[in-house]
Amino acid sequence: MVDRAPRPEAELLQDLSALDRFGRDEAGGFTRLAWSGELLDTLEWTAQRMRDAGLVAEIDAAGNLIGRWEMGEGKAVVIGSHLDTVTAGGRFDGALGVLTGIDVVRRLRAEGFTPSRPIWVVAFMDEEGERFNSVMLGSRAFVGEVIPADEAERRDALDVGMGEAMRTWDRDFSAIPAARRIDEVRCYVELHVELGPVLEAEGVDIGVVTEIVGLVGLSVTLAGATNHAGTTPMVGRRDALVGAAKAITALRDAALDSGRHMATVGSIRTVPGGANAIPGECTLSVDLRAPGAGGLQAARASVRAVLAKVCDEEQLTAALTETYDLPPVPLDPQIADLMERAVEREGLRHRRMPSGAGHDAMLLAPYVPAGMLFVPSVAGVGHAPEEFTSDADVARGAAALTATIRELAR
Ligand SMILES: [Zn+2]
């Protein structure tokens, strides 16, 4: 007998294609920013897909779309990710996790699985945080973090305030605390594209994420002496930009040597900044990331060592301030074990790995056991129209997530 029912992943692939109509530009990028019409259309379409799968779906006070399969007793197993994007972002970042969550529900229903506890699928609001610099607003509200009142005042590039944008969705900033649902959650699982090159390079199907790496931002100002480009001899100059150039290279080399931390100089500014003046001052941003406790401490120490050496060689002084400091967030080791066994049973190749990017899971993890699964990103591209994950990898991710949820909700 031929089974004519569509394979489960076929429906998932259709859903992924169906999202193409929301916020797509001519270059193939997607722009679905927080509280925009494009994102609302996306959530409404997805809410209907949730209802088609038998979930009770609604958008909460913080703009999170929550679909609930209210079966069994007790707290819910939550599958989450996000549907918002950066400007001209990719097709898979966030969307894959939400749509696969719905597909998991369809699969479990199709196989006659009766969950022992509720299963929810959540699309968190504003994971990317680009429009109002209000990153992970939805998951922050969901866990009950107080959203600082000044976030309502933040304005986008077109001078629209966040509170104002929320009103276009009939939502009010002051009502955000009503979105707190963490007390009803048993555990949290997120499937996401890796956004990096490791899985593809190693020919591995699934990454079981152990932690979200910590990150520190530094602002480093090197100071020397400004002087005339023509009358000041080359010998004995105190050129801050020359020092910065040395520092940038040395920071890269120190990170390579460590085999552990990452160091990125993303912006640089010189004073006075004229073509015919020796730069007396140079300020650079340094982004440090490292897994594990102590990883960031070692990275900071390597920055200090680099700066001390450069200052000595170029007769400069260095002032250093921290602009952000986010400690690493460990994910739950028992969920990682369970995921590994589930993935193993599906016959998939897997490896453990940290996540170098932030995800909604990092907000949930301090409150409930949380785990993440990665599927490969072709060429490691993320936050760009070229972001791509193959149909086969989408199918493998769906199998891995289904196997995980089967265990967590049995
Ligand atoms: Zn994402």
mmCIF file of C-alpha atoms and ligand atoms in Angstrom:
data_model
loop_
_atom_site.group_PDB
_atom_site.id
_atom_site.type_symbol
_atom_site.label_atom_id
_atom_site.label_comp_id
_atom_site.label_asym_id
_atom_site.label_seq_id
_atom_site.Cartn_x
_atom_site.Cartn_y
_atom_site.Cartn_z
ATOM 1 C CA MET A 1 0.000 0.000 0.000
ATOM 2 C CA VAL A 2 1.316 3.410 -0.927
ATOM 3 C CA ASP A 3 1.188 6.043 1.793
ATOM 4 C CA ARG A 4 -0.081 9.158 0.056
ATOM 5 C CA ALA A 5 -0.044 11.333 3.167
ATOM 6 C CA PRO A 6 2.530 14.108 2.822
ATOM 7 C CA ARG A 7 5.686 13.473 4.796
ATOM 8 C CA PRO A 8 5.742 15.731 7.834
ATOM 9 C CA GLU A 9 8.738 17.746 6.691
ATOM 10 C CA ALA A 10 6.986 18.495 3.392
ATOM 11 C CA GLU A 11 4.469 20.570 5.314
ATOM 12 C CA LEU A 12 7.272 22.261 7.247
ATOM 13 C CA LEU A 13 9.065 23.151 4.007
ATOM 14 C CA GLN A 14 5.819 24.575 2.624
ATOM 15 C CA ASP A 15 5.407 26.687 5.758
ATOM 16 C CA LEU A 16 8.949 28.018 5.406
ATOM 17 C CA SER A 17 8.211 28.980 1.784
ATOM 18 C CA ALA A 18 4.902 30.527 2.778
ATOM 19 C CA LEU A 19 6.718 32.970 5.097
ATOM 20 C CA ASP A 20 8.533 34.305 2.022
ATOM 21 C CA ARG A 21 5.665 36.686 1.388
ATOM 22 C CA PHE A 22 6.254 38.653 4.592
ATOM 23 C CA GLY A 23 8.769 41.500 4.541
ATOM 24 C CA ARG A 24 10.824 40.260 1.614
ATOM 25 C CA ASP A 25 12.888 42.711 -0.457
ATOM 26 C CA GLU A 26 14.071 42.422 -4.081
ATOM 27 C CA ALA A 27 17.487 41.158 -2.965
ATOM 28 C CA GLY A 28 15.877 38.219 -1.169
ATOM 29 C CA GLY A 29 16.376 39.598 2.342
ATOM 30 C CA PHE A 30 13.653 39.735 4.990
ATOM 31 C CA THR A 31 12.808 42.734 7.153
ATOM 32 C CA ARG A 32 10.317 42.011 9.912
ATOM 33 C CA LEU A 33 11.175 44.425 12.698
ATOM 34 C CA ALA A 34 9.503 44.601 16.113
ATOM 35 C CA TRP A 35 5.946 45.973 16.160
ATOM 36 C CA SER A 36 5.904 46.425 12.360
ATOM 37 C CA GLY A 37 3.034 45.600 10.035
ATOM 38 C CA GLU A 38 5.189 42.930 8.373
ATOM 39 C CA LEU A 39 5.761 41.164 11.696
ATOM 40 C CA LEU A 40 2.098 41.379 12.677
ATOM 41 C CA ASP A 41 1.105 39.818 9.340
ATOM 42 C CA THR A 42 3.680 37.078 9.963
ATOM 43 C CA LEU A 43 2.362 36.355 13.451
ATOM 44 C CA GLU A 44 -1.245 36.291 12.299
ATOM 45 C CA TRP A 45 -0.430 33.846 9.520
ATOM 46 C CA THR A 46 1.574 31.696 11.935
ATOM 47 C CA ALA A 47 -1.202 31.812 14.544
ATOM 48 C CA GLN A 48 -3.523 30.333 11.910
ATOM 49 C CA ARG A 49 -0.999 27.554 11.209
ATOM 50 C CA MET A 50 -0.897 26.884 14.947
ATOM 51 C CA ARG A 51 -4.699 26.613 15.004
ATOM 52 C CA ASP A 52 -4.574 24.288 11.985
ATOM 53 C CA ALA A 53 -2.266 22.076 14.081
ATOM 54 C CA GLY A 54 -4.767 22.080 16.931
ATOM 55 C CA LEU A 55 -3.130 24.705 19.158
ATOM 56 C CA VAL A 56 -4.883 27.530 20.975
ATOM 57 C CA ALA A 57 -3.013 30.581 19.660
ATOM 58 C CA GLU A 58 -2.869 34.169 20.851
ATOM 59 C CA ILE A 59 -0.559 37.161 20.905
ATOM 60 C CA ASP A 60 0.227 38.301 24.452
ATOM 61 C CA ALA A 61 0.792 41.743 25.986
ATOM 62 C CA ALA A 62 4.463 41.764 24.952
ATOM 63 C CA GLY A 63 3.778 40.684 21.359
ATOM 64 C CA ASN A 64 4.750 37.034 21.902
ATOM 65 C CA LEU A 65 2.720 34.566 19.849
ATOM 66 C CA ILE A 66 1.916 31.559 22.036
ATOM 67 C CA GLY A 67 0.276 28.373 20.734
ATOM 68 C CA ARG A 68 -0.802 25.939 23.432
ATOM 69 C CA TRP A 69 -1.567 22.228 23.248
ATOM 70 C CA GLU A 70 -3.250 21.926 26.623
ATOM 71 C CA MET A 71 -2.923 18.211 27.297
ATOM 72 C CA GLY A 72 -1.965 16.386 30.454
ATOM 73 C CA GLU A 73 -1.085 17.802 33.824
ATOM 74 C CA GLY A 74 1.292 20.395 35.180
ATOM 75 C CA LYS A 75 3.718 22.806 33.629
ATOM 76 C CA ALA A 76 4.386 23.095 29.914
ATOM 77 C CA VAL A 77 7.221 21.958 27.714
ATOM 78 C CA VAL A 78 7.927 25.099 25.685
ATOM 79 C CA ILE A 79 9.398 25.140 22.174
ATOM 80 C CA GLY A 80 10.427 28.661 21.227
ATOM 81 C CA SER A 81 12.294 30.987 18.912
ATOM 82 C CA HIS A 82 11.359 34.179 17.060
ATOM 83 C CA LEU A 83 9.819 35.482 13.833
ATOM 84 C CA ASP A 84 11.303 38.984 13.811
ATOM 85 C CA THR A 85 14.432 39.624 11.754
ATOM 86 C CA VAL A 86 17.171 42.198 11.395
ATOM 87 C CA THR A 87 16.973 44.526 8.367
ATOM 88 C CA ALA A 88 17.513 42.404 5.222
ATOM 89 C CA GLY A 89 18.031 39.294 7.312
ATOM 90 C CA GLY A 90 17.778 35.669 6.305
ATOM 91 C CA ARG A 91 14.994 33.169 5.857
ATOM 92 C CA PHE A 92 15.834 30.720 8.641
ATOM 93 C CA ASP A 93 17.057 32.660 11.685
ATOM 94 C CA GLY A 94 14.262 32.274 14.234
ATOM 95 C CA ALA A 95 11.541 31.283 11.779
ATOM 96 C CA LEU A 96 12.893 27.750 11.488
ATOM 97 C CA GLY A 97 12.552 27.150 15.237
ATOM 98 C CA VAL A 98 8.964 28.398 15.426
ATOM 99 C CA LEU A 99 7.707 26.610 12.318
ATOM 100 C CA THR A 100 9.470 23.388 13.306
ATOM 101 C CA GLY A 101 7.784 23.636 16.711
ATOM 102 C CA ILE A 102 4.404 23.623 14.976
ATOM 103 C CA ASP A 103 5.549 20.721 12.796
ATOM 104 C CA VAL A 104 6.520 18.760 15.924
ATOM 105 C CA VAL A 105 2.955 19.127 17.209
ATOM 106 C CA ARG A 106 1.568 17.921 13.871
ATOM 107 C CA ARG A 107 3.919 14.916 13.908
ATOM 108 C CA LEU A 108 3.124 13.960 17.482
ATOM 109 C CA ARG A 109 -0.588 14.168 16.772
ATOM 110 C CA ALA A 110 -0.198 12.143 13.582
ATOM 111 C CA GLU A 111 1.573 9.350 15.433
ATOM 112 C CA GLY A 112 -1.117 9.330 18.135
ATOM 113 C CA PHE A 113 1.224 10.579 20.858
ATOM 114 C CA THR A 114 -0.542 11.735 24.035
ATOM 115 C CA PRO A 115 1.613 14.225 25.938
ATOM 116 C CA SER A 116 1.665 13.899 29.709
ATOM 117 C CA ARG A 117 1.943 17.683 30.019
ATOM 118 C CA PRO A 118 1.065 20.749 27.917
ATOM 119 C CA ILE A 119 3.250 21.626 24.928
ATOM 120 C CA TRP A 120 3.544 25.261 23.884
ATOM 121 C CA VAL A 121 5.086 26.775 20.781
ATOM 122 C CA VAL A 122 6.211 30.392 21.252
ATOM 123 C CA ALA A 123 7.434 33.058 18.829
ATOM 124 C CA PHE A 124 9.117 35.623 21.062
ATOM 125 C CA MET A 125 8.876 39.328 20.225
ATOM 126 C CA ASP A 126 11.910 41.312 19.103
ATOM 127 C CA GLU A 127 14.706 38.828 19.657
ATOM 128 C CA GLU A 128 16.905 40.885 17.348
ATOM 129 C CA GLY A 129 16.165 44.203 19.040
ATOM 130 C CA GLU A 130 17.251 46.219 16.032
ATOM 131 C CA ARG A 131 14.428 48.719 15.697
ATOM 132 C CA PHE A 132 14.336 50.022 19.271
ATOM 133 C CA ASN A 133 17.503 48.531 20.739
ATOM 134 C CA SER A 134 15.200 46.440 22.933
ATOM 135 C CA VAL A 135 16.806 43.075 22.332
ATOM 136 C CA MET A 136 14.818 39.990 23.451
ATOM 137 C CA LEU A 137 11.939 42.095 24.736
ATOM 138 C CA GLY A 138 9.509 39.195 24.392
ATOM 139 C CA SER A 139 11.509 36.589 26.281
ATOM 140 C CA ARG A 140 12.454 39.141 28.945
ATOM 141 C CA ALA A 141 8.755 39.856 29.498
ATOM 142 C CA PHE A 142 7.888 36.137 29.393
ATOM 143 C CA VAL A 143 10.293 35.347 32.264
ATOM 144 C CA GLY A 144 9.017 38.363 34.209
ATOM 145 C CA GLU A 145 11.968 40.711 33.960
ATOM 146 C CA VAL A 146 11.024 44.324 34.539
ATOM 147 C CA ILE A 147 11.329 46.206 31.250
ATOM 148 C CA PRO A 148 12.868 49.617 32.014
ATOM 149 C CA ALA A 149 10.387 52.435 31.340
ATOM 150 C CA ASP A 150 12.892 54.244 29.133
ATOM 151 C CA GLU A 151 12.556 51.477 26.542
ATOM 152 C CA ALA A 152 9.073 52.772 25.733
ATOM 153 C CA GLU A 153 10.681 56.104 24.821
ATOM 154 C CA ARG A 154 13.256 54.629 22.471
ATOM 155 C CA ARG A 155 12.807 55.745 18.894
ATOM 156 C CA ASP A 156 13.466 54.024 15.601
ATOM 157 C CA ALA A 157 15.246 55.470 12.556
ATOM 158 C CA LEU A 158 11.984 57.159 11.471
ATOM 159 C CA ASP A 159 11.555 58.730 14.937
ATOM 160 C CA VAL A 160 8.666 56.474 15.939
ATOM 161 C CA GLY A 161 8.705 55.625 19.656
ATOM 162 C CA MET A 162 8.358 52.026 20.833
ATOM 163 C CA GLY A 163 5.262 52.803 22.919
ATOM 164 C CA GLU A 164 3.719 54.423 19.842
ATOM 165 C CA ALA A 165 4.588 51.422 17.643
ATOM 166 C CA MET A 166 3.061 49.053 20.225
ATOM 167 C CA ARG A 167 -0.216 50.940 20.010
ATOM 168 C CA THR A 168 -0.478 50.052 16.299
ATOM 169 C CA TRP A 169 -0.803 46.460 17.566
ATOM 170 C CA ASP A 170 -3.313 47.522 20.255
ATOM 171 C CA ARG A 171 -0.699 46.846 22.912
ATOM 172 C CA ASP A 172 0.318 49.122 25.775
ATOM 173 C CA PHE A 173 3.807 49.287 27.270
ATOM 174 C CA SER A 174 2.420 49.455 30.802
ATOM 175 C CA ALA A 175 0.665 46.092 30.316
ATOM 176 C CA ILE A 176 3.863 44.171 29.498
ATOM 177 C CA PRO A 177 4.135 42.585 32.985
ATOM 178 C CA ALA A 178 0.990 40.569 32.107
ATOM 179 C CA ALA A 179 3.148 38.589 29.659
ATOM 180 C CA ARG A 180 4.969 36.820 32.504
ATOM 181 C CA ARG A 181 4.348 33.053 32.046
ATOM 182 C CA ILE A 182 7.533 31.469 33.383
ATOM 183 C CA ASP A 183 5.766 29.909 36.394
ATOM 184 C CA GLU A 184 3.773 27.741 33.987
ATOM 185 C CA VAL A 185 6.892 26.403 32.260
ATOM 186 C CA ARG A 186 8.562 23.088 32.976
ATOM 187 C CA CYS A 187 11.422 23.348 30.469
ATOM 188 C CA TYR A 188 12.432 25.123 27.287
ATOM 189 C CA VAL A 189 13.829 23.871 23.981
ATOM 190 C CA GLU A 190 14.915 25.912 20.954
ATOM 191 C CA LEU A 191 15.952 24.742 17.498
ATOM 192 C CA HIS A 192 17.995 27.306 15.581
ATOM 193 C CA VAL A 193 20.303 27.556 12.604
ATOM 194 C CA GLU A 194 23.923 27.590 13.733
ATOM 195 C CA LEU A 195 24.740 30.929 12.033
ATOM 196 C CA GLY A 196 28.324 29.660 12.017
ATOM 197 C CA PRO A 197 30.407 27.261 9.892
ATOM 198 C CA VAL A 198 31.293 24.451 12.342
ATOM 199 C CA LEU A 199 28.592 21.843 11.652
ATOM 200 C CA GLU A 200 28.894 22.129 7.881
ATOM 201 C CA ALA A 201 32.699 21.994 7.977
ATOM 202 C CA GLU A 202 32.680 18.869 10.146
ATOM 203 C CA GLY A 203 29.845 17.135 8.311
ATOM 204 C CA VAL A 204 27.765 16.961 11.488
ATOM 205 C CA ASP A 205 23.930 17.018 11.344
ATOM 206 C CA ILE A 206 23.007 18.439 14.739
ATOM 207 C CA GLY A 207 24.726 20.604 17.339
ATOM 208 C CA VAL A 208 23.699 20.083 20.946
ATOM 209 C CA VAL A 209 24.361 23.460 22.543
ATOM 210 C CA THR A 210 26.055 23.444 25.942
ATOM 211 C CA GLU A 211 26.071 27.158 26.665
ATOM 212 C CA ILE A 212 25.653 30.635 25.253
ATOM 213 C CA VAL A 213 29.114 32.173 25.416
ATOM 214 C CA GLY A 214 29.771 35.211 27.572
ATOM 215 C CA LEU A 215 30.565 38.503 25.997
ATOM 216 C CA VAL A 216 32.323 41.666 27.057
ATOM 217 C CA GLY A 217 32.509 44.955 25.201
ATOM 218 C CA LEU A 218 35.423 47.286 25.782
ATOM 219 C CA SER A 219 36.107 50.804 24.645
ATOM 220 C CA VAL A 220 39.851 51.405 24.463
ATOM 221 C CA THR A 221 41.315 54.869 24.025
ATOM 222 C CA LEU A 222 44.966 55.125 23.127
ATOM 223 C CA ALA A 223 46.491 58.559 23.678
ATOM 224 C CA GLY A 224 49.718 59.933 22.187
ATOM 225 C CA ALA A 225 50.452 63.381 20.808
ATOM 226 C CA THR A 226 48.851 65.245 17.919
ATOM 227 C CA ASN A 227 51.292 67.114 15.726
ATOM 228 C CA HIS A 228 51.972 68.334 12.202
ATOM 229 C CA ALA A 229 52.344 65.623 9.555
ATOM 230 C CA GLY A 230 55.092 67.527 7.737
ATOM 231 C CA THR A 231 57.229 69.113 10.423
ATOM 232 C CA THR A 232 57.329 66.306 13.005
ATOM 233 C CA PRO A 233 60.168 63.834 12.377
ATOM 234 C CA MET A 234 59.201 60.197 11.929
ATOM 235 C CA VAL A 235 61.416 59.194 14.826
ATOM 236 C CA GLY A 236 59.852 59.745 18.243
ATOM 237 C CA ARG A 237 56.274 60.306 17.122
ATOM 238 C CA ARG A 238 53.527 59.225 19.522
ATOM 239 C CA ASP A 239 50.974 58.165 16.908
ATOM 240 C CA ALA A 240 47.863 56.669 18.533
ATOM 241 C CA LEU A 241 46.622 55.172 15.260
ATOM 242 C CA VAL A 242 49.896 53.325 14.688
ATOM 243 C CA GLY A 243 49.478 51.916 18.206
ATOM 244 C CA ALA A 244 45.892 50.937 17.415
ATOM 245 C CA ALA A 245 46.983 49.169 14.245
ATOM 246 C CA LYS A 246 49.517 47.142 16.206
ATOM 247 C CA ALA A 247 46.944 46.429 18.920
ATOM 248 C CA ILE A 248 44.301 45.207 16.456
ATOM 249 C CA THR A 249 46.703 42.710 14.927
ATOM 250 C CA ALA A 250 48.029 41.601 18.313
ATOM 251 C CA LEU A 251 44.494 41.101 19.704
ATOM 252 C CA ARG A 252 43.653 38.880 16.752
ATOM 253 C CA ASP A 253 46.868 36.882 17.228
ATOM 254 C CA ALA A 254 46.305 36.506 20.978
ATOM 255 C CA ALA A 255 42.818 35.133 20.335
ATOM 256 C CA LEU A 256 44.177 32.707 17.730
ATOM 257 C CA ASP A 257 46.885 31.563 20.144
ATOM 258 C CA SER A 258 44.371 31.066 22.961
ATOM 259 C CA GLY A 259 42.320 28.688 20.831
ATOM 260 C CA ARG A 260 39.449 29.715 23.056
ATOM 261 C CA HIS A 261 38.341 33.331 23.055
ATOM 262 C CA MET A 262 37.351 35.588 20.176
ATOM 263 C CA ALA A 263 38.366 39.235 19.899
ATOM 264 C CA THR A 264 36.935 41.643 17.340
ATOM 265 C CA VAL A 265 37.688 45.315 16.795
ATOM 266 C CA GLY A 266 34.595 46.592 15.011
ATOM 267 C CA SER A 267 34.972 50.348 15.072
ATOM 268 C CA ILE A 268 37.745 52.889 15.278
ATOM 269 C CA ARG A 269 37.757 56.663 15.648
ATOM 270 C CA THR A 270 40.725 59.052 15.531
ATOM 271 C CA VAL A 271 41.234 62.542 16.910
ATOM 272 C CA PRO A 272 41.674 65.018 15.315
ATOM 273 C CA GLY A 273 40.931 62.859 12.264
ATOM 274 C CA GLY A 274 42.520 65.141 9.658
ATOM 275 C CA ALA A 275 44.655 63.891 6.784
ATOM 276 C CA ASN A 276 47.665 66.065 7.686
ATOM 277 C CA ALA A 277 47.788 65.586 11.460
ATOM 278 C CA ILE A 278 49.326 62.797 13.517
ATOM 279 C CA PRO A 279 46.411 61.161 15.355
ATOM 280 C CA GLY A 280 46.924 61.964 19.026
ATOM 281 C CA GLU A 281 44.016 59.865 20.137
ATOM 282 C CA CYS A 282 42.367 56.722 18.873
ATOM 283 C CA THR A 283 39.352 54.920 20.325
ATOM 284 C CA LEU A 284 38.502 51.366 19.332
ATOM 285 C CA SER A 285 35.749 48.969 20.295
ATOM 286 C CA VAL A 286 36.768 45.472 21.341
ATOM 287 C CA ASP A 287 34.198 42.674 21.492
ATOM 288 C CA LEU A 288 35.381 39.648 23.488
ATOM 289 C CA ARG A 289 33.593 36.296 23.596
ATOM 290 C CA ALA A 290 34.589 33.118 25.361
ATOM 291 C CA PRO A 291 32.950 29.928 26.602
ATOM 292 C CA GLY A 292 33.200 28.670 30.137
ATOM 293 C CA ALA A 293 33.730 30.232 33.529
ATOM 294 C CA GLY A 294 36.989 32.155 33.513
ATOM 295 C CA GLY A 295 37.076 32.369 29.720
ATOM 296 C CA LEU A 296 36.274 36.066 29.680
ATOM 297 C CA GLN A 297 38.741 36.773 32.491
ATOM 298 C CA ALA A 298 41.532 35.234 30.446
ATOM 299 C CA ALA A 299 40.413 37.234 27.393
ATOM 300 C CA ARG A 300 40.419 40.496 29.373
ATOM 301 C CA ALA A 301 43.902 39.715 30.687
ATOM 302 C CA SER A 302 45.151 39.160 27.147
ATOM 303 C CA VAL A 303 43.768 42.577 26.091
ATOM 304 C CA ARG A 304 45.607 44.249 28.976
ATOM 305 C CA ALA A 305 48.845 42.500 28.058
ATOM 306 C CA VAL A 306 48.520 43.574 24.412
ATOM 307 C CA LEU A 307 47.822 47.190 25.358
ATOM 308 C CA ALA A 308 50.722 47.323 27.821
ATOM 309 C CA LYS A 309 53.127 46.136 25.148
ATOM 310 C CA VAL A 310 51.821 48.536 22.488
ATOM 311 C CA CYS A 311 51.885 51.491 24.882
ATOM 312 C CA ASP A 312 55.455 50.673 25.806
ATOM 313 C CA GLU A 313 56.606 50.427 22.188
ATOM 314 C CA GLU A 314 54.748 53.516 20.936
ATOM 315 C CA GLN A 315 54.916 55.686 24.072
ATOM 316 C CA LEU A 316 51.154 55.856 24.422
ATOM 317 C CA THR A 317 48.747 55.592 27.324
ATOM 318 C CA ALA A 318 45.638 53.417 27.302
ATOM 319 C CA ALA A 319 42.298 53.965 29.043
ATOM 320 C CA LEU A 320 39.837 51.102 29.048
ATOM 321 C CA THR A 321 36.112 51.046 29.914
ATOM 322 C CA GLU A 322 33.610 48.181 29.746
ATOM 323 C CA THR A 323 30.532 48.990 27.668
ATOM 324 C CA TYR A 324 28.791 45.668 28.252
ATOM 325 C CA ASP A 325 29.388 42.521 30.263
ATOM 326 C CA LEU A 326 27.149 39.494 29.709
ATOM 327 C CA PRO A 327 28.329 36.394 31.561
ATOM 328 C CA PRO A 328 28.118 33.014 29.809
ATOM 329 C CA VAL A 329 24.775 31.246 30.213
ATOM 330 C CA PRO A 330 25.074 27.494 30.732
ATOM 331 C CA LEU A 331 22.244 25.395 29.298
ATOM 332 C CA ASP A 332 20.912 22.388 31.204
ATOM 333 C CA PRO A 333 23.265 19.366 31.090
ATOM 334 C CA GLN A 334 20.427 16.866 31.610
ATOM 335 C CA ILE A 335 18.465 18.252 28.681
ATOM 336 C CA ALA A 336 21.663 18.121 26.611
ATOM 337 C CA ASP A 337 22.084 14.430 27.564
ATOM 338 C CA LEU A 338 18.457 13.718 26.713
ATOM 339 C CA MET A 339 18.805 15.538 23.375
ATOM 340 C CA GLU A 340 21.937 13.606 22.546
ATOM 341 C CA ARG A 341 20.229 10.282 23.175
ATOM 342 C CA ALA A 342 17.178 11.367 21.161
ATOM 343 C CA VAL A 343 19.334 12.547 18.245
ATOM 344 C CA GLU A 344 21.335 9.322 18.441
ATOM 345 C CA ARG A 345 18.183 7.237 18.109
ATOM 346 C CA GLU A 346 17.306 9.177 14.944
ATOM 347 C CA GLY A 347 20.645 8.036 13.532
ATOM 348 C CA LEU A 348 21.963 11.587 13.235
ATOM 349 C CA ARG A 349 25.580 12.689 13.625
ATOM 350 C CA HIS A 350 25.943 15.212 16.420
ATOM 351 C CA ARG A 351 28.406 17.147 18.505
ATOM 352 C CA ARG A 352 28.291 19.368 21.554
ATOM 353 C CA MET A 353 29.148 23.014 21.004
ATOM 354 C CA PRO A 354 28.765 26.462 22.549
ATOM 355 C CA SER A 355 26.704 29.173 20.841
ATOM 356 C CA GLY A 356 28.639 32.306 19.955
ATOM 357 C CA ALA A 357 25.394 34.210 19.326
ATOM 358 C CA GLY A 358 22.688 35.151 21.823
ATOM 359 C CA HIS A 359 19.275 33.463 21.622
ATOM 360 C CA ASP A 360 15.974 33.582 23.551
ATOM 361 C CA ALA A 361 17.143 30.436 25.367
ATOM 362 C CA MET A 362 19.595 32.582 27.334
ATOM 363 C CA LEU A 363 16.695 34.427 28.982
ATOM 364 C CA LEU A 364 14.838 31.215 29.856
ATOM 365 C CA ALA A 365 17.864 29.231 31.058
ATOM 366 C CA PRO A 366 18.276 30.936 34.459
ATOM 367 C CA TYR A 367 14.658 30.029 35.331
ATOM 368 C CA VAL A 368 13.946 26.604 33.834
ATOM 369 C CA PRO A 369 16.022 23.763 32.362
ATOM 370 C CA ALA A 370 16.751 24.863 28.798
ATOM 371 C CA GLY A 371 18.367 23.257 25.771
ATOM 372 C CA MET A 372 19.163 24.163 22.172
ATOM 373 C CA LEU A 373 19.696 22.239 18.958
ATOM 374 C CA PHE A 374 21.586 23.676 15.980
ATOM 375 C CA VAL A 375 21.288 22.670 12.345
ATOM 376 C CA PRO A 376 23.998 23.608 9.802
ATOM 377 C CA SER A 377 24.125 27.009 8.116
ATOM 378 C CA VAL A 378 25.611 26.821 4.628
ATOM 379 C CA ALA A 379 28.974 28.680 4.660
ATOM 380 C CA GLY A 380 28.139 29.837 8.172
ATOM 381 C CA VAL A 381 26.179 32.841 6.908
ATOM 382 C CA GLY A 382 23.656 34.567 9.194
ATOM 383 C CA HIS A 383 21.833 37.926 9.274
ATOM 384 C CA ALA A 384 22.066 38.148 5.477
ATOM 385 C CA PRO A 385 19.860 37.179 2.522
ATOM 386 C CA GLU A 386 22.370 34.413 1.691
ATOM 387 C CA GLU A 387 21.542 32.582 4.930
ATOM 388 C CA PHE A 388 20.691 29.010 3.913
ATOM 389 C CA THR A 389 19.961 25.615 5.415
ATOM 390 C CA SER A 390 19.179 22.685 3.112
ATOM 391 C CA ASP A 391 15.826 20.886 3.041
ATOM 392 C CA ALA A 392 17.583 17.748 4.260
ATOM 393 C CA ASP A 393 19.000 19.590 7.268
ATOM 394 C CA VAL A 394 15.597 21.136 7.997
ATOM 395 C CA ALA A 395 14.134 17.610 7.985
ATOM 396 C CA ARG A 396 16.885 16.323 10.285
ATOM 397 C CA GLY A 397 16.339 19.235 12.668
ATOM 398 C CA ALA A 398 12.616 18.473 12.759
ATOM 399 C CA ALA A 399 13.336 14.817 13.519
ATOM 400 C CA ALA A 400 15.735 15.796 16.312
ATOM 401 C CA LEU A 401 13.310 18.266 17.875
ATOM 402 C CA THR A 402 10.411 15.817 17.639
ATOM 403 C CA ALA A 403 12.460 13.087 19.324
ATOM 404 C CA THR A 404 13.451 15.526 22.078
ATOM 405 C CA ILE A 405 9.889 16.687 22.757
ATOM 406 C CA ARG A 406 8.640 13.098 22.735
ATOM 407 C CA GLU A 407 11.006 12.442 25.647
ATOM 408 C CA LEU A 408 10.278 15.657 27.546
ATOM 409 C CA ALA A 409 6.489 15.294 27.293
ATOM 410 C CA ARG A 410 6.070 11.547 27.591
HETATM 411 ZN ZN ZN B 1 17.683 33.965 15.964
#
